[in-house]
């Protein structure tokens, strides 16, 4: 039986990491997040992502990884910023690129 090694979803960027690499990744990711956030125009800046805390522990004594990952994923999704023109959501740096070419639909 092959078991997939458990992965943890980064609550900042939404990517999956191994249980060891997440500990290294998280502080770096948060730092990068702060750098990016500072570069954004004021109206696009977001509140710092909050690390989800899951207190339920499964019968086997492990943290409920699935619930934790789901909460982390939701947290990462809330970092996306909607384009005020077309309504699609983007990472802020993508949004800036996107909005250069996003034109409001001309009502006919
Ligand atoms: Zn990350
Ligand atoms: Zn758009």
PDB file of N, CA, C and O in Angstrom, residues 20-97:
ATOM      1  N   UNK A  20       7.609  18.940   6.377  1.00  0.00           N
ATOM      2  CA  UNK A  20       8.867  19.563   6.799  1.00  0.00           C
ATOM      3  C   UNK A  20       9.108  20.878   6.068  1.00  0.00           C
ATOM      4  O   UNK A  20       9.529  21.866   6.667  1.00  0.00           O
ATOM      5  N   UNK A  21       8.843  20.869   4.747  1.00  0.00           N
ATOM      6  CA  UNK A  21       9.159  22.077   3.985  1.00  0.00           C
ATOM      7  C   UNK A  21       8.211  23.235   4.287  1.00  0.00           C
ATOM      8  O   UNK A  21       8.567  24.388   4.097  1.00  0.00           O
ATOM      9  N   UNK A  22       7.011  22.928   4.796  1.00  0.00           N
ATOM     10  CA  UNK A  22       6.077  24.015   5.102  1.00  0.00           C
ATOM     11  C   UNK A  22       6.654  24.928   6.191  1.00  0.00           C
ATOM     12  O   UNK A  22       6.498  26.144   6.146  1.00  0.00           O
ATOM     13  N   UNK A  23       7.380  24.329   7.130  1.00  0.00           N
ATOM     14  CA  UNK A  23       7.968  25.107   8.224  1.00  0.00           C
ATOM     15  C   UNK A  23       9.012  26.089   7.706  1.00  0.00           C
ATOM     16  O   UNK A  23       9.197  27.168   8.261  1.00  0.00           O
ATOM     17  N   UNK A  24       9.688  25.680   6.624  1.00  0.00           N
ATOM     18  CA  UNK A  24      10.693  26.559   6.015  1.00  0.00           C
ATOM     19  C   UNK A  24      10.000  27.565   5.102  1.00  0.00           C
ATOM     20  O   UNK A  24      10.353  28.740   5.066  1.00  0.00           O
ATOM     21  N   UNK A  25       9.013  27.064   4.390  1.00  0.00           N
ATOM     22  CA  UNK A  25       8.343  27.899   3.398  1.00  0.00           C
ATOM     23  C   UNK A  25       7.538  29.036   4.025  1.00  0.00           C
ATOM     24  O   UNK A  25       7.576  30.165   3.538  1.00  0.00           O
ATOM     25  N   UNK A  26       6.812  28.729   5.071  1.00  0.00           N
ATOM     26  CA  UNK A  26       5.846  29.692   5.623  1.00  0.00           C
ATOM     27  C   UNK A  26       6.426  31.058   5.973  1.00  0.00           C
ATOM     28  O   UNK A  26       5.906  32.076   5.503  1.00  0.00           O
ATOM     29  N   UNK A  27       7.508  31.102   6.740  1.00  0.00           N
ATOM     30  CA  UNK A  27       8.071  32.438   7.045  1.00  0.00           C
ATOM     31  C   UNK A  27       8.539  33.175   5.799  1.00  0.00           C
ATOM     32  O   UNK A  27       8.386  34.396   5.703  1.00  0.00           O
ATOM     33  N   UNK A  28       9.084  32.420   4.837  1.00  0.00           N
ATOM     34  CA  UNK A  28       9.554  33.047   3.589  1.00  0.00           C
ATOM     35  C   UNK A  28       8.381  33.575   2.789  1.00  0.00           C
ATOM     36  O   UNK A  28       8.430  34.660   2.203  1.00  0.00           O
ATOM     37  N   UNK A  29       7.327  32.792   2.778  1.00  0.00           N
ATOM     38  CA  UNK A  29       6.147  33.151   2.010  1.00  0.00           C
ATOM     39  C   UNK A  29       5.506  34.409   2.608  1.00  0.00           C
ATOM     40  O   UNK A  29       5.072  35.303   1.890  1.00  0.00           O
ATOM     41  N   UNK A  30       5.471  34.458   3.923  1.00  0.00           N
ATOM     42  CA  UNK A  30       4.883  35.616   4.602  1.00  0.00           C
ATOM     43  C   UNK A  30       5.706  36.876   4.333  1.00  0.00           C
ATOM     44  O   UNK A  30       5.165  37.953   4.112  1.00  0.00           O
ATOM     45  N   UNK A  31       7.019  36.699   4.306  1.00  0.00           N
ATOM     46  CA  UNK A  31       7.908  37.817   4.025  1.00  0.00           C
ATOM     47  C   UNK A  31       7.670  38.344   2.612  1.00  0.00           C
ATOM     48  O   UNK A  31       7.564  39.555   2.380  1.00  0.00           O
ATOM     49  N   UNK A  32       7.565  37.409   1.680  1.00  0.00           N
ATOM     50  CA  UNK A  32       7.300  37.751   0.293  1.00  0.00           C
ATOM     51  C   UNK A  32       5.948  38.452   0.181  1.00  0.00           C
ATOM     52  O   UNK A  32       5.790  39.425  -0.547  1.00  0.00           O
ATOM     53  N   UNK A  33       4.996  37.923   0.937  1.00  0.00           N
ATOM     54  CA  UNK A  33       3.648  38.518   0.936  1.00  0.00           C
ATOM     55  C   UNK A  33       3.716  39.978   1.372  1.00  0.00           C
ATOM     56  O   UNK A  33       3.095  40.849   0.773  1.00  0.00           O
ATOM     57  N   UNK A  34       4.481  40.232   2.437  1.00  0.00           N
ATOM     58  CA  UNK A  34       4.601  41.603   2.942  1.00  0.00           C
ATOM     59  C   UNK A  34       5.271  42.512   1.918  1.00  0.00           C
ATOM     60  O   UNK A  34       4.836  43.644   1.713  1.00  0.00           O
ATOM     61  N   UNK A  35       6.318  41.992   1.277  1.00  0.00           N
ATOM     62  CA  UNK A  35       6.993  42.769   0.235  1.00  0.00           C
ATOM     63  C   UNK A  35       6.029  43.141  -0.870  1.00  0.00           C
ATOM     64  O   UNK A  35       5.964  44.292  -1.301  1.00  0.00           O
ATOM     65  N   UNK A  36       5.294  42.145  -1.341  1.00  0.00           N
ATOM     66  CA  UNK A  36       4.345  42.372  -2.433  1.00  0.00           C
ATOM     67  C   UNK A  36       3.250  43.331  -2.020  1.00  0.00           C
ATOM     68  O   UNK A  36       2.854  44.216  -2.772  1.00  0.00           O
ATOM     69  N   UNK A  37       2.768  43.110  -0.802  1.00  0.00           N
ATOM     70  CA  UNK A  37       1.665  43.938  -0.324  1.00  0.00           C
ATOM     71  C   UNK A  37       2.074  45.407  -0.223  1.00  0.00           C
ATOM     72  O   UNK A  37       1.295  46.303  -0.538  1.00  0.00           O
ATOM     73  N   UNK A  38       3.305  45.628   0.185  1.00  0.00           N
ATOM     74  CA  UNK A  38       3.795  47.002   0.310  1.00  0.00           C
ATOM     75  C   UNK A  38       3.928  47.702  -1.036  1.00  0.00           C
ATOM     76  O   UNK A  38       3.883  48.917  -1.113  1.00  0.00           O
ATOM     77  N   UNK A  39       4.122  46.892  -2.075  1.00  0.00           N
ATOM     78  CA  UNK A  39       4.289  47.467  -3.413  1.00  0.00           C
ATOM     79  C   UNK A  39       2.951  47.790  -4.080  1.00  0.00           C
ATOM     80  O   UNK A  39       2.905  48.486  -5.094  1.00  0.00           O
ATOM     81  N   UNK A  40       1.902  47.252  -3.495  1.00  0.00           N
ATOM     82  CA  UNK A  40       0.593  47.426  -4.116  1.00  0.00           C
ATOM     83  C   UNK A  40       0.036  48.818  -3.895  1.00  0.00           C
ATOM     84  O   UNK A  40       0.318  49.448  -2.878  1.00  0.00           O
ATOM     85  N   UNK A  41      -0.769  49.268  -4.850  1.00  0.00           N
ATOM     86  CA  UNK A  41      -1.482  50.518  -4.585  1.00  0.00           C
ATOM     87  C   UNK A  41      -2.371  50.333  -3.347  1.00  0.00           C
ATOM     88  O   UNK A  41      -2.844  49.225  -3.093  1.00  0.00           O
ATOM     89  N   UNK A  42      -2.548  51.417  -2.610  1.00  0.00           N
ATOM     90  CA  UNK A  42      -3.256  51.333  -1.319  1.00  0.00           C
ATOM     91  C   UNK A  42      -4.574  50.570  -1.377  1.00  0.00           C
ATOM     92  O   UNK A  42      -4.867  49.776  -0.500  1.00  0.00           O
ATOM     93  N   UNK A  43      -5.345  50.803  -2.441  1.00  0.00           N
ATOM     94  CA  UNK A  43      -6.675  50.180  -2.470  1.00  0.00           C
ATOM     95  C   UNK A  43      -6.627  48.680  -2.676  1.00  0.00           C
ATOM     96  O   UNK A  43      -7.606  47.991  -2.472  1.00  0.00           O
ATOM     97  N   UNK A  44      -5.453  48.170  -3.089  1.00  0.00           N
ATOM     98  CA  UNK A  44      -5.339  46.731  -3.322  1.00  0.00           C
ATOM     99  C   UNK A  44      -4.678  46.000  -2.149  1.00  0.00           C
ATOM    100  O   UNK A  44      -4.599  44.782  -2.136  1.00  0.00           O
ATOM    101  N   UNK A  45      -4.201  46.753  -1.193  1.00  0.00           N
ATOM    102  CA  UNK A  45      -3.526  46.096  -0.072  1.00  0.00           C
ATOM    103  C   UNK A  45      -4.514  45.292   0.747  1.00  0.00           C
ATOM    104  O   UNK A  45      -5.667  45.665   0.907  1.00  0.00           O
ATOM    105  N   UNK A  46      -4.024  44.160   1.263  1.00  0.00           N
ATOM    106  CA  UNK A  46      -4.904  43.250   1.982  1.00  0.00           C
ATOM    107  C   UNK A  46      -4.450  43.116   3.425  1.00  0.00           C
ATOM    108  O   UNK A  46      -3.282  43.311   3.718  1.00  0.00           O
ATOM    109  N   UNK A  47      -5.374  42.773   4.287  1.00  0.00           N
ATOM    110  CA  UNK A  47      -4.934  42.489   5.656  1.00  0.00           C
ATOM    111  C   UNK A  47      -4.091  41.221   5.675  1.00  0.00           C
ATOM    112  O   UNK A  47      -4.270  40.346   4.821  1.00  0.00           O
ATOM    113  N   UNK A  48      -3.180  41.141   6.611  1.00  0.00           N
ATOM    114  CA  UNK A  48      -2.301  39.982   6.678  1.00  0.00           C
ATOM    115  C   UNK A  48      -3.120  38.694   6.810  1.00  0.00           C
ATOM    116  O   UNK A  48      -4.058  38.634   7.589  1.00  0.00           O
ATOM    117  N   UNK A  49      -2.758  37.665   6.019  1.00  0.00           N
ATOM    118  CA  UNK A  49      -3.500  36.410   6.141  1.00  0.00           C
ATOM    119  C   UNK A  49      -3.368  35.821   7.536  1.00  0.00           C
ATOM    120  O   UNK A  49      -2.312  35.915   8.159  1.00  0.00           O
ATOM    121  N   UNK A  50      -4.439  35.251   8.001  1.00  0.00           N
ATOM    122  CA  UNK A  50      -4.429  34.672   9.346  1.00  0.00           C
ATOM    123  C   UNK A  50      -4.256  33.168   9.245  1.00  0.00           C
ATOM    124  O   UNK A  50      -4.957  32.501   8.492  1.00  0.00           O
ATOM    125  N   UNK A  51      -3.308  32.675   9.991  1.00  0.00           N
ATOM    126  CA  UNK A  51      -3.050  31.240   9.975  1.00  0.00           C
ATOM    127  C   UNK A  51      -4.230  30.511  10.626  1.00  0.00           C
ATOM    128  O   UNK A  51      -4.579  30.803  11.759  1.00  0.00           O
ATOM    129  N   UNK A  52      -4.828  29.591   9.885  1.00  0.00           N
ATOM    130  CA  UNK A  52      -5.963  28.889  10.478  1.00  0.00           C
ATOM    131  C   UNK A  52      -5.525  27.978  11.619  1.00  0.00           C
ATOM    132  O   UNK A  52      -4.500  27.313  11.533  1.00  0.00           O
ATOM    133  N   UNK A  53      -6.275  28.020  12.674  1.00  0.00           N
ATOM    134  CA  UNK A  53      -5.972  27.160  13.814  1.00  0.00           C
ATOM    135  C   UNK A  53      -7.071  26.109  13.911  1.00  0.00           C
ATOM    136  O   UNK A  53      -8.230  26.436  14.033  1.00  0.00           O
ATOM    137  N   UNK A  54      -6.663  24.895  13.829  1.00  0.00           N
ATOM    138  CA  UNK A  54      -7.635  23.814  13.937  1.00  0.00           C
ATOM    139  C   UNK A  54      -7.392  23.118  15.268  1.00  0.00           C
ATOM    140  O   UNK A  54      -6.284  22.700  15.571  1.00  0.00           O
ATOM    141  N   UNK A  55      -8.441  23.044  16.040  1.00  0.00           N
ATOM    142  CA  UNK A  55      -8.254  22.463  17.365  1.00  0.00           C
ATOM    143  C   UNK A  55      -8.790  21.040  17.446  1.00  0.00           C
ATOM    144  O   UNK A  55      -8.516  20.336  18.407  1.00  0.00           O
ATOM    145  N   UNK A  56      -9.557  20.654  16.416  1.00  0.00           N
ATOM    146  CA  UNK A  56     -10.088  19.298  16.475  1.00  0.00           C
ATOM    147  C   UNK A  56      -8.987  18.299  16.158  1.00  0.00           C
ATOM    148  O   UNK A  56      -8.235  18.459  15.206  1.00  0.00           O
ATOM    149  N   UNK A  57      -8.886  17.296  16.936  1.00  0.00           N
ATOM    150  CA  UNK A  57      -7.894  16.249  16.730  1.00  0.00           C
ATOM    151  C   UNK A  57      -8.650  14.948  16.490  1.00  0.00           C
ATOM    152  O   UNK A  57      -9.599  14.634  17.201  1.00  0.00           O
ATOM    153  N   UNK A  58      -8.251  14.264  15.441  1.00  0.00           N
ATOM    154  CA  UNK A  58      -8.973  13.049  15.077  1.00  0.00           C
ATOM    155  C   UNK A  58      -8.737  11.948  16.101  1.00  0.00           C
ATOM    156  O   UNK A  58      -7.876  12.048  16.968  1.00  0.00           O
ATOM    157  N   UNK A  59      -9.483  10.888  15.955  1.00  0.00           N
ATOM    158  CA  UNK A  59      -9.431   9.780  16.922  1.00  0.00           C
ATOM    159  C   UNK A  59      -8.026   9.208  17.069  1.00  0.00           C
ATOM    160  O   UNK A  59      -7.653   8.718  18.125  1.00  0.00           O
ATOM    161  N   UNK A  60      -7.241   9.299  15.983  1.00  0.00           N
ATOM    162  CA  UNK A  60      -5.898   8.727  16.035  1.00  0.00           C
ATOM    163  C   UNK A  60      -4.895   9.665  16.716  1.00  0.00           C
ATOM    164  O   UNK A  60      -3.721   9.346  16.832  1.00  0.00           O
ATOM    165  N   UNK A  61      -5.369  10.820  17.107  1.00  0.00           N
ATOM    166  CA  UNK A  61      -4.478  11.742  17.808  1.00  0.00           C
ATOM    167  C   UNK A  61      -3.756  12.696  16.890  1.00  0.00           C
ATOM    168  O   UNK A  61      -2.904  13.455  17.322  1.00  0.00           O
ATOM    169  N   UNK A  62      -4.105  12.666  15.599  1.00  0.00           N
ATOM    170  CA  UNK A  62      -3.488  13.599  14.660  1.00  0.00           C
ATOM    171  C   UNK A  62      -4.404  14.793  14.458  1.00  0.00           C
ATOM    172  O   UNK A  62      -5.606  14.694  14.641  1.00  0.00           O
ATOM    173  N   UNK A  63      -3.797  15.848  14.049  1.00  0.00           N
ATOM    174  CA  UNK A  63      -4.608  16.984  13.649  1.00  0.00           C
ATOM    175  C   UNK A  63      -5.416  16.612  12.426  1.00  0.00           C
ATOM    176  O   UNK A  63      -4.967  15.819  11.616  1.00  0.00           O
ATOM    177  N   UNK A  64      -6.576  17.155  12.340  1.00  0.00           N
ATOM    178  CA  UNK A  64      -7.412  16.914  11.191  1.00  0.00           C
ATOM    179  C   UNK A  64      -6.843  17.694  10.010  1.00  0.00           C
ATOM    180  O   UNK A  64      -7.155  18.844   9.784  1.00  0.00           O
ATOM    181  N   UNK A  65      -5.948  17.021   9.279  1.00  0.00           N
ATOM    182  CA  UNK A  65      -5.215  17.676   8.184  1.00  0.00           C
ATOM    183  C   UNK A  65      -6.133  18.218   7.110  1.00  0.00           C
ATOM    184  O   UNK A  65      -5.924  19.295   6.575  1.00  0.00           O
ATOM    185  N   UNK A  66      -7.149  17.444   6.809  1.00  0.00           N
ATOM    186  CA  UNK A  66      -8.046  17.844   5.742  1.00  0.00           C
ATOM    187  C   UNK A  66      -8.735  19.164   6.077  1.00  0.00           C
ATOM    188  O   UNK A  66      -8.818  20.058   5.242  1.00  0.00           O
ATOM    189  N   UNK A  67      -9.213  19.255   7.304  1.00  0.00           N
ATOM    190  CA  UNK A  67      -9.892  20.481   7.732  1.00  0.00           C
ATOM    191  C   UNK A  67      -8.916  21.645   7.763  1.00  0.00           C
ATOM    192  O   UNK A  67      -9.242  22.764   7.367  1.00  0.00           O
ATOM    193  N   UNK A  68      -7.699  21.349   8.210  1.00  0.00           N
ATOM    194  CA  UNK A  68      -6.665  22.391   8.281  1.00  0.00           C
ATOM    195  C   UNK A  68      -6.347  22.899   6.883  1.00  0.00           C
ATOM    196  O   UNK A  68      -6.266  24.103   6.645  1.00  0.00           O
ATOM    197  N   UNK A  69      -6.194  21.963   5.953  1.00  0.00           N
ATOM    198  CA  UNK A  69      -5.860  22.337   4.577  1.00  0.00           C
ATOM    199  C   UNK A  69      -6.990  23.104   3.918  1.00  0.00           C
ATOM    200  O   UNK A  69      -6.755  24.026   3.138  1.00  0.00           O
ATOM    201  N   UNK A  70      -8.205  22.725   4.254  1.00  0.00           N
ATOM    202  CA  UNK A  70      -9.336  23.420   3.679  1.00  0.00           C
ATOM    203  C   UNK A  70      -9.377  24.860   4.183  1.00  0.00           C
ATOM    204  O   UNK A  70      -9.603  25.801   3.414  1.00  0.00           O
ATOM    205  N   UNK A  71      -9.124  25.028   5.464  1.00  0.00           N
ATOM    206  CA  UNK A  71      -9.104  26.370   6.045  1.00  0.00           C
ATOM    207  C   UNK A  71      -7.960  27.195   5.457  1.00  0.00           C
ATOM    208  O   UNK A  71      -8.115  28.384   5.173  1.00  0.00           O
ATOM    209  N   UNK A  72      -6.821  26.541   5.244  1.00  0.00           N
ATOM    210  CA  UNK A  72      -5.660  27.226   4.669  1.00  0.00           C
ATOM    211  C   UNK A  72      -5.952  27.658   3.241  1.00  0.00           C
ATOM    212  O   UNK A  72      -5.605  28.759   2.815  1.00  0.00           O
ATOM    213  N   UNK A  73      -6.632  26.789   2.527  1.00  0.00           N
ATOM    214  CA  UNK A  73      -6.976  27.072   1.134  1.00  0.00           C
ATOM    215  C   UNK A  73      -7.929  28.275   1.067  1.00  0.00           C
ATOM    216  O   UNK A  73      -7.751  29.188   0.261  1.00  0.00           O
ATOM    217  N   UNK A  74      -8.920  28.279   1.931  1.00  0.00           N
ATOM    218  CA  UNK A  74      -9.869  29.391   1.982  1.00  0.00           C
ATOM    219  C   UNK A  74      -9.141  30.688   2.299  1.00  0.00           C
ATOM    220  O   UNK A  74      -9.409  31.725   1.695  1.00  0.00           O
ATOM    221  N   UNK A  75      -8.210  30.602   3.234  1.00  0.00           N
ATOM    222  CA  UNK A  75      -7.427  31.779   3.611  1.00  0.00           C
ATOM    223  C   UNK A  75      -6.622  32.293   2.424  1.00  0.00           C
ATOM    224  O   UNK A  75      -6.580  33.496   2.153  1.00  0.00           O
ATOM    225  N   UNK A  76      -6.018  31.373   1.679  1.00  0.00           N
ATOM    226  CA  UNK A  76      -5.216  31.764   0.513  1.00  0.00           C
ATOM    227  C   UNK A  76      -6.109  32.374  -0.568  1.00  0.00           C
ATOM    228  O   UNK A  76      -5.723  33.340  -1.226  1.00  0.00           O
ATOM    229  N   UNK A  77      -7.314  31.820  -0.732  1.00  0.00           N
ATOM    230  CA  UNK A  77      -8.233  32.351  -1.734  1.00  0.00           C
ATOM    231  C   UNK A  77      -8.679  33.767  -1.407  1.00  0.00           C
ATOM    232  O   UNK A  77      -8.918  34.577  -2.293  1.00  0.00           O
ATOM    233  N   UNK A  78      -8.791  34.056  -0.113  1.00  0.00           N
ATOM    234  CA  UNK A  78      -9.246  35.390   0.289  1.00  0.00           C
ATOM    235  C   UNK A  78      -8.176  36.442   0.000  1.00  0.00           C
ATOM    236  O   UNK A  78      -8.426  37.637   0.079  1.00  0.00           O
ATOM    237  N   UNK A  79      -6.982  35.969  -0.362  1.00  0.00           N
ATOM    238  CA  UNK A  79      -5.909  36.878  -0.746  1.00  0.00           C
ATOM    239  C   UNK A  79      -6.066  37.376  -2.172  1.00  0.00           C
ATOM    240  O   UNK A  79      -5.382  38.283  -2.610  1.00  0.00           O
ATOM    241  N   UNK A  80      -6.951  36.735  -2.910  1.00  0.00           N
ATOM    242  CA  UNK A  80      -7.155  37.150  -4.296  1.00  0.00           C
ATOM    243  C   UNK A  80      -7.989  38.418  -4.334  1.00  0.00           C
ATOM    244  O   UNK A  80      -8.866  38.621  -3.511  1.00  0.00           O
ATOM    245  N   UNK A  81      -7.679  39.248  -5.306  1.00  0.00           N
ATOM    246  CA  UNK A  81      -8.357  40.524  -5.417  1.00  0.00           C
ATOM    247  C   UNK A  81      -9.224  40.508  -6.672  1.00  0.00           C
ATOM    248  O   UNK A  81      -8.742  40.149  -7.740  1.00  0.00           O
ATOM    249  N   UNK A  82     -10.491  40.889  -6.551  1.00  0.00           N
ATOM    250  CA  UNK A  82     -11.323  40.900  -7.755  1.00  0.00           C
ATOM    251  C   UNK A  82     -11.023  42.094  -8.649  1.00  0.00           C
ATOM    252  O   UNK A  82     -10.769  43.199  -8.168  1.00  0.00           O
ATOM    253  N   UNK A  83     -11.038  41.869  -9.937  1.00  0.00           N
ATOM    254  CA  UNK A  83     -10.897  42.952 -10.902  1.00  0.00           C
ATOM    255  C   UNK A  83     -12.214  43.724 -10.903  1.00  0.00           C
ATOM    256  O   UNK A  83     -13.281  43.125 -11.040  1.00  0.00           O
ATOM    257  N   UNK A  84     -12.122  45.024 -10.721  1.00  0.00           N
ATOM    258  CA  UNK A  84     -13.361  45.798 -10.641  1.00  0.00           C
ATOM    259  C   UNK A  84     -14.007  45.977 -12.006  1.00  0.00           C
ATOM    260  O   UNK A  84     -15.123  46.460 -12.120  1.00  0.00           O
ATOM    261  N   UNK A  85     -13.307  45.565 -13.045  1.00  0.00           N
ATOM    262  CA  UNK A  85     -13.871  45.692 -14.396  1.00  0.00           C
ATOM    263  C   UNK A  85     -14.622  44.415 -14.785  1.00  0.00           C
ATOM    264  O   UNK A  85     -15.779  44.460 -15.160  1.00  0.00           O
ATOM    265  N   UNK A  86     -13.951  43.256 -14.666  1.00  0.00           N
ATOM    266  CA  UNK A  86     -14.595  42.028 -15.138  1.00  0.00           C
ATOM    267  C   UNK A  86     -15.021  41.102 -14.000  1.00  0.00           C
ATOM    268  O   UNK A  86     -15.729  40.134 -14.237  1.00  0.00           O
ATOM    269  N   UNK A  87     -14.565  41.370 -12.780  1.00  0.00           N
ATOM    270  CA  UNK A  87     -15.013  40.576 -11.639  1.00  0.00           C
ATOM    271  C   UNK A  87     -14.221  39.311 -11.390  1.00  0.00           C
ATOM    272  O   UNK A  87     -14.445  38.620 -10.407  1.00  0.00           O
ATOM    273  N   UNK A  88     -13.296  38.969 -12.281  1.00  0.00           N
ATOM    274  CA  UNK A  88     -12.465  37.789 -12.038  1.00  0.00           C
ATOM    275  C   UNK A  88     -11.478  38.099 -10.915  1.00  0.00           C
ATOM    276  O   UNK A  88     -11.113  39.248 -10.703  1.00  0.00           O
ATOM    277  N   UNK A  89     -11.035  37.040 -10.210  1.00  0.00           N
ATOM    278  CA  UNK A  89     -10.111  37.278  -9.099  1.00  0.00           C
ATOM    279  C   UNK A  89      -8.690  36.908  -9.481  1.00  0.00           C
ATOM    280  O   UNK A  89      -8.460  35.933 -10.203  1.00  0.00           O
ATOM    281  N   UNK A  90      -7.762  37.677  -8.999  1.00  0.00           N
ATOM    282  CA  UNK A  90      -6.349  37.491  -9.324  1.00  0.00           C
ATOM    283  C   UNK A  90      -5.508  37.738  -8.089  1.00  0.00           C
ATOM    284  O   UNK A  90      -5.941  38.409  -7.156  1.00  0.00           O
ATOM    285  N   UNK A  91      -4.275  37.212  -8.140  1.00  0.00           N
ATOM    286  CA  UNK A  91      -3.296  37.662  -7.172  1.00  0.00           C
ATOM    287  C   UNK A  91      -3.005  39.120  -7.519  1.00  0.00           C
ATOM    288  O   UNK A  91      -3.032  39.489  -8.688  1.00  0.00           O
ATOM    289  N   UNK A  92      -2.722  39.952  -6.510  1.00  0.00           N
ATOM    290  CA  UNK A  92      -2.582  41.388  -6.786  1.00  0.00           C
ATOM    291  C   UNK A  92      -1.584  41.724  -7.880  1.00  0.00           C
ATOM    292  O   UNK A  92      -1.849  42.590  -8.719  1.00  0.00           O
ATOM    293  N   UNK A  93      -0.440  41.028  -7.913  1.00  0.00           N
ATOM    294  CA  UNK A  93       0.532  41.353  -8.962  1.00  0.00           C
ATOM    295  C   UNK A  93      -0.011  40.975 -10.346  1.00  0.00           C
ATOM    296  O   UNK A  93       0.264  41.628 -11.335  1.00  0.00           O
ATOM    297  N   UNK A  94      -0.793  39.897 -10.386  1.00  0.00           N
ATOM    298  CA  UNK A  94      -1.420  39.477 -11.650  1.00  0.00           C
ATOM    299  C   UNK A  94      -2.499  40.481 -12.051  1.00  0.00           C
ATOM    300  O   UNK A  94      -2.706  40.745 -13.236  1.00  0.00           O
ATOM    301  N   UNK A  95      -3.196  40.970 -11.066  1.00  0.00           N
ATOM    302  CA  UNK A  95      -4.299  41.888 -11.341  1.00  0.00           C
ATOM    303  C   UNK A  95      -3.794  43.138 -12.049  1.00  0.00           C
ATOM    304  O   UNK A  95      -4.411  43.613 -13.000  1.00  0.00           O
ATOM    305  N   UNK A  96      -2.655  43.623 -11.577  1.00  0.00           N
ATOM    306  CA  UNK A  96      -2.091  44.828 -12.175  1.00  0.00           C
ATOM    307  C   UNK A  96      -1.776  44.579 -13.647  1.00  0.00           C
ATOM    308  O   UNK A  96      -2.107  45.375 -14.518  1.00  0.00           O
ATOM    309  N   UNK A  97      -1.185  43.411 -13.935  1.00  0.00           N
ATOM    310  CA  UNK A  97      -0.883  43.039 -15.315  1.00  0.00           C
ATOM    311  C   UNK A  97      -2.186  42.880 -16.103  1.00  0.00           C
ATOM    312  O   UNK A  97      -2.330  43.383 -17.216  1.00  0.00           O
TER     313      UNK A  97
END
